[in-house]
Tab-separated table of C-alpha atoms in Angstrom:
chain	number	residue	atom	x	y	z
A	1	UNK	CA	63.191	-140.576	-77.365
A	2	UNK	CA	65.992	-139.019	-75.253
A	3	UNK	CA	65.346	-140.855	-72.072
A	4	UNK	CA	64.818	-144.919	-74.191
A	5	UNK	CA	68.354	-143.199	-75.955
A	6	UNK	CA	70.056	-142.668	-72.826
A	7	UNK	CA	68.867	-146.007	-70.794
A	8	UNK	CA	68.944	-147.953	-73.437
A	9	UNK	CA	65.107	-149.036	-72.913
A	10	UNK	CA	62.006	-149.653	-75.004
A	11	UNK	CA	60.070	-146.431	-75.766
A	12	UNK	CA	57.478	-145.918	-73.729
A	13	UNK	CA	58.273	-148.037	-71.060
A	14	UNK	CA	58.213	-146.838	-67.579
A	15	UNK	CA	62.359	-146.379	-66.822
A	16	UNK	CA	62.005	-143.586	-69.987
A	17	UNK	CA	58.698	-141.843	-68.449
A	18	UNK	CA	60.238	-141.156	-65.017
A	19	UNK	CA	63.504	-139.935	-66.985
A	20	UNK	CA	61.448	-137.478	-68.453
A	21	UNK	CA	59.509	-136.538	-65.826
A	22	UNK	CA	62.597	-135.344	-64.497
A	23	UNK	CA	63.528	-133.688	-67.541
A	24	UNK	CA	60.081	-131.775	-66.914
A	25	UNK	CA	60.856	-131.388	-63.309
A	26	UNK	CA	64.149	-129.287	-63.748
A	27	UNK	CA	62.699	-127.373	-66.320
A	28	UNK	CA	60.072	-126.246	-63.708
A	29	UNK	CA	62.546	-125.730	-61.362
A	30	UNK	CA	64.551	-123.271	-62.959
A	31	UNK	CA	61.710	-121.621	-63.649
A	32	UNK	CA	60.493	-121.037	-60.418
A	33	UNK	CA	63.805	-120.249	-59.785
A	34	UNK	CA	63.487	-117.647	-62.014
A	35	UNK	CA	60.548	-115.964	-61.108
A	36	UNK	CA	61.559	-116.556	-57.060
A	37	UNK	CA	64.555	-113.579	-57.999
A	38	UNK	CA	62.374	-111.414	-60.195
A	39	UNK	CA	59.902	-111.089	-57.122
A	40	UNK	CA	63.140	-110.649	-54.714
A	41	UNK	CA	64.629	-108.368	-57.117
A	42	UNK	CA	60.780	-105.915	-56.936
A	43	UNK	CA	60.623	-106.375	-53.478
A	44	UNK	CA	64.692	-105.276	-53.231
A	45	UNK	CA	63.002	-101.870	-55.123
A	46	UNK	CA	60.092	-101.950	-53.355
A	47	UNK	CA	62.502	-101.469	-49.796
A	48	UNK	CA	64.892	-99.329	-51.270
A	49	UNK	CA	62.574	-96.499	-52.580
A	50	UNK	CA	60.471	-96.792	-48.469
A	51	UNK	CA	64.108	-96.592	-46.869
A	52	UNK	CA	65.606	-93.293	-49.359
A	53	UNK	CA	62.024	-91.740	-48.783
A	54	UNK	CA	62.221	-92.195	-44.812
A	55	UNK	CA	66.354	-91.077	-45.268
A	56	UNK	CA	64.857	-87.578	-47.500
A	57	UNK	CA	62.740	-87.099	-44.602
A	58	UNK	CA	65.303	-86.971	-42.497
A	59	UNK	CA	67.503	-85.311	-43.813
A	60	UNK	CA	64.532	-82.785	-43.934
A	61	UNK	CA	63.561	-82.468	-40.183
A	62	UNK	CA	64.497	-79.226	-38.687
A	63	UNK	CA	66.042	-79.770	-35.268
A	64	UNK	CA	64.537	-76.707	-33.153
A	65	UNK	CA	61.302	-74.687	-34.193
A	66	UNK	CA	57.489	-75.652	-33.077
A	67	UNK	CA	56.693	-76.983	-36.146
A	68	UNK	CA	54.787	-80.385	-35.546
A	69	UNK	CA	57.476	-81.991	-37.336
A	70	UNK	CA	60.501	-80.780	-35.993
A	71	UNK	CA	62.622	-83.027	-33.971
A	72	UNK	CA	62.276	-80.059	-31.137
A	73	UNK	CA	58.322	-80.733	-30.557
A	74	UNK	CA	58.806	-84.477	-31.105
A	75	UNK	CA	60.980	-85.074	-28.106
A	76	UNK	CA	58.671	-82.343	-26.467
A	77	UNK	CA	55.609	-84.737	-27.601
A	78	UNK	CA	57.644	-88.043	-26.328
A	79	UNK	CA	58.082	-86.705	-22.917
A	80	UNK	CA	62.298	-85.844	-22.643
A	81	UNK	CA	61.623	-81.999	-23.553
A	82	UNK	CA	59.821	-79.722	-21.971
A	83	UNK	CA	59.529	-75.776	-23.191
A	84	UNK	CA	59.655	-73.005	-20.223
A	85	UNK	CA	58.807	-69.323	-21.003
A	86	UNK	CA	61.730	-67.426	-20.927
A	87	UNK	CA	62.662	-63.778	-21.784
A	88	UNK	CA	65.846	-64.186	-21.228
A	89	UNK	CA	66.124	-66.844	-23.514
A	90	UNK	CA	67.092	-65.928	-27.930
A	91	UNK	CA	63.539	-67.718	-28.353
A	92	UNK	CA	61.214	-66.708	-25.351
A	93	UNK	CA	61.047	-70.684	-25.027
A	94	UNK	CA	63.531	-72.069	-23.207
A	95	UNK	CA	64.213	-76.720	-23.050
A	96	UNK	CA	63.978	-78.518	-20.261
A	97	UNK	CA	64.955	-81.985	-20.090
A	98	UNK	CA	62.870	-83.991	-18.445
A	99	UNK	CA	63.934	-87.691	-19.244
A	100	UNK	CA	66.934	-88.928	-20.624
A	101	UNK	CA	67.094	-90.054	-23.768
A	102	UNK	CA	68.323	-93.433	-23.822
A	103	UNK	CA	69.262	-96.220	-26.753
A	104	UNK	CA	68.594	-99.573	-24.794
A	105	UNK	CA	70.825	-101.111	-22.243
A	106	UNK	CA	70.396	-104.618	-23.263
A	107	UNK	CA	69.794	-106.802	-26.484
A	108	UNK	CA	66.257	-107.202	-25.939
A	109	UNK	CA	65.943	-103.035	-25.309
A	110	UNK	CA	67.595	-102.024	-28.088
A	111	UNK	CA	65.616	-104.146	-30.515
A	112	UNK	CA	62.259	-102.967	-28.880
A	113	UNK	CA	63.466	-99.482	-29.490
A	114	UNK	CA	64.614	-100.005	-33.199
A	115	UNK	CA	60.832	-99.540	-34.125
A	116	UNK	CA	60.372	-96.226	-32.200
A	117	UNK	CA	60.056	-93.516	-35.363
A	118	UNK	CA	61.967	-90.715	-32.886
A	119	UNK	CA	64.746	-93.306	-31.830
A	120	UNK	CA	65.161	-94.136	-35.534
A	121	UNK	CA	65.321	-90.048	-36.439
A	122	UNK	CA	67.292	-89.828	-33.422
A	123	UNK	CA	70.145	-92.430	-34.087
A	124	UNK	CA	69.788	-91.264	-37.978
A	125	UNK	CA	70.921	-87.598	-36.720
A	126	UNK	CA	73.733	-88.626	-34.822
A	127	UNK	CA	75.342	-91.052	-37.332
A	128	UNK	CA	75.169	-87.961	-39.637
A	129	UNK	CA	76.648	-85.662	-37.276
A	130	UNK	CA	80.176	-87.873	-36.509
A	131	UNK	CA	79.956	-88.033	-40.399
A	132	UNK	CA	79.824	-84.660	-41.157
A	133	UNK	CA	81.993	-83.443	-38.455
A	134	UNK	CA	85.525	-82.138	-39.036
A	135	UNK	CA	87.083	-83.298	-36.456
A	136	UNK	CA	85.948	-86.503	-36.464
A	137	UNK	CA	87.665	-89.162	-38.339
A	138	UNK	CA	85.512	-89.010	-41.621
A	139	UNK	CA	84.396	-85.829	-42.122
A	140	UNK	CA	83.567	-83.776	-44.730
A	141	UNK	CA	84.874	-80.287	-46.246
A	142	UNK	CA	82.189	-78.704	-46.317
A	143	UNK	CA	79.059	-79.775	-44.058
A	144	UNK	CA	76.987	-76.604	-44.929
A	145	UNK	CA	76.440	-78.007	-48.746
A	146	UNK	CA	76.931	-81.445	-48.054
A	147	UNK	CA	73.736	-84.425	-48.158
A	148	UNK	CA	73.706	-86.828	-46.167
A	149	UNK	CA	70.900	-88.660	-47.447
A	150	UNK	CA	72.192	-87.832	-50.957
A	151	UNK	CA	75.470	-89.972	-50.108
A	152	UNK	CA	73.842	-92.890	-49.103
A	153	UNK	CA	71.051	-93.377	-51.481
A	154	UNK	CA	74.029	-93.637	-53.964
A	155	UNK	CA	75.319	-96.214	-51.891
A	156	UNK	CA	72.611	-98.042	-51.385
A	157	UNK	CA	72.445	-98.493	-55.173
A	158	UNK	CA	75.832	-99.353	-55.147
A	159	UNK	CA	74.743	-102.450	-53.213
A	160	UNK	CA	71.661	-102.953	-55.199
A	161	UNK	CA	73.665	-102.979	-58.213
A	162	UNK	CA	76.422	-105.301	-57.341
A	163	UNK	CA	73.158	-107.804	-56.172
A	164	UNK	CA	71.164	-107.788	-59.042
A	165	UNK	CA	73.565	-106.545	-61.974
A	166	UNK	CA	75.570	-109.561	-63.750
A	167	UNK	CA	79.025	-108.221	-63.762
A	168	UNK	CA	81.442	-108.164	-66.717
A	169	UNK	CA	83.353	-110.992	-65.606
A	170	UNK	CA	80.322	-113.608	-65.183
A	171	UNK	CA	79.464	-112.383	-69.273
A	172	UNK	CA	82.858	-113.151	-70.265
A	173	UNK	CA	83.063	-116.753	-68.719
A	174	UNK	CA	79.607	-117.672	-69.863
A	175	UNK	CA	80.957	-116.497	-73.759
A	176	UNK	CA	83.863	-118.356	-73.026
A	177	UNK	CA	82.115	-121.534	-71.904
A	178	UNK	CA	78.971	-121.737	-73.812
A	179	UNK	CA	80.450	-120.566	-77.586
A	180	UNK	CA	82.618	-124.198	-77.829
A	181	UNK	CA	79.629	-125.847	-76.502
A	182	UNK	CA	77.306	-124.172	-79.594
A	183	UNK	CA	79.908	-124.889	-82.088
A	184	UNK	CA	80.526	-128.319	-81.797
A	185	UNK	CA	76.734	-128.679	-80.917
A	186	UNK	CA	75.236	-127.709	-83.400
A	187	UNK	CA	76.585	-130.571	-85.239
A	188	UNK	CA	74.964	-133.261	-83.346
A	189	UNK	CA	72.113	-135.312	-83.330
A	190	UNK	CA	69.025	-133.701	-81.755
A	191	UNK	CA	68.516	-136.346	-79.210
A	192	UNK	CA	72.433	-135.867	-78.363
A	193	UNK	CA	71.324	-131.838	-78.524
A	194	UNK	CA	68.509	-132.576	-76.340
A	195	UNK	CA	70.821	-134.297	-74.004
A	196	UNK	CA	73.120	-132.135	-73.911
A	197	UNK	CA	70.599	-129.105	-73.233
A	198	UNK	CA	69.233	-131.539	-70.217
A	199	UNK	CA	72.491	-131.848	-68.786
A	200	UNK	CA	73.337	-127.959	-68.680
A	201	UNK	CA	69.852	-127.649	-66.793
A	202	UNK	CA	70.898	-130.075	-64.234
A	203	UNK	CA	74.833	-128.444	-63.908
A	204	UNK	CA	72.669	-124.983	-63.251
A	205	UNK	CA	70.238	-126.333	-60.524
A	206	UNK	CA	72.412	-127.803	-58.602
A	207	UNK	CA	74.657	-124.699	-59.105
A	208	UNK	CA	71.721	-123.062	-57.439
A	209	UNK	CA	70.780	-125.433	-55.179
């Protein structure tokens, strides 16, 4: 009825089918559009909790002991450490380097080494360490009590938040905007209402789009 309404056509005929086909079509659409940020939105969550759960393991690692996961025995297990009996030394044990550790002279190196578990640990450590020194620019007051992985896991929902969370303002102008349009709607015909609800599907997928 809304499409013969709105072209002026016989109902039925095939100018009103293909209208509402695309009534149909949007409606799909949005949908899809719909479910397309629910699954970004789990797979946002999904990421987050993998990246806070690598961060809480770094922020665990103990840099010198033989522990197998100390970052001590994994440079020693990469190849750049080496440990040397020595009396002398507070230990007995005393490091060797035997390769420099390096983080990629080119585009192609760095990239390659992004996936490297000890570079990752590595680079982690010393972004924390100009952090949570006091003479560097940052800094904090006091590094003995202070997490690092604590501060940016809140961050990182910080970003989440402002991604999926609809913020006060967007509320207010929808109120605004869509409380006229009920009132005097409300009022009308249904095939104007049905119109009407057409035409704020259309104004919203290509607001998308």
């Amino acid at each position: 009825r809304l499409s013969s309404w709105l072209l002026d056509v016989p109902l039925g005929s095939p100018e009103a089918r293909e209208l509402s086909e695309s009534f149909e079509l949007t409606h799909i659409i949005i949908f899809m559009l719909l479910a397309v940020l629910l699954v970004q939105a789990a797979a946002i969550l999904a990421q987050a909790r993998s990246v806070s759960d690598t961060w809480d393991e770094y922020e665990r690692t103990r840099a010198f002991g033989a522990s197998e996961t100390s970052l001590e025995t994994r440079l020693v297990r990469a190849g750049y450490l080496a440990r040397m009996p020595n009396p002398a030394a507070p230990r007995g044990t005393e490091l060797l380097v035997k390769a420099p550790f390096k983080y990629g002279e080119s585009l192609l190196e760095r990239v390659a080494l992004r996936e490297d578990p000890l570079h990752k640990l590595v680079l982690w450590r010393a972004i924390r360490h100009e952090f949570m020194t006091p003479c560097s620019k940052i800094g904090v007051s006091s590094p003995s009590v202070f997490s690092f992985e604590s501060y940016l896991c809140t961050r990182l929902e910080r970003t989440l938040d402002s991604l999926v969370e609809v913020d006060i303002f967007t509320w207010c102008l929808t109120l605004v905007v869509l409380t006229p349009m009920v009132y005097f709607g409300v009022n009308l015909p249904f095939i104007a209402i049905e119109g009407l609800q057409c035409a704020f599907a259309w104004l919203l997928l290509a607001a998308a789009a």
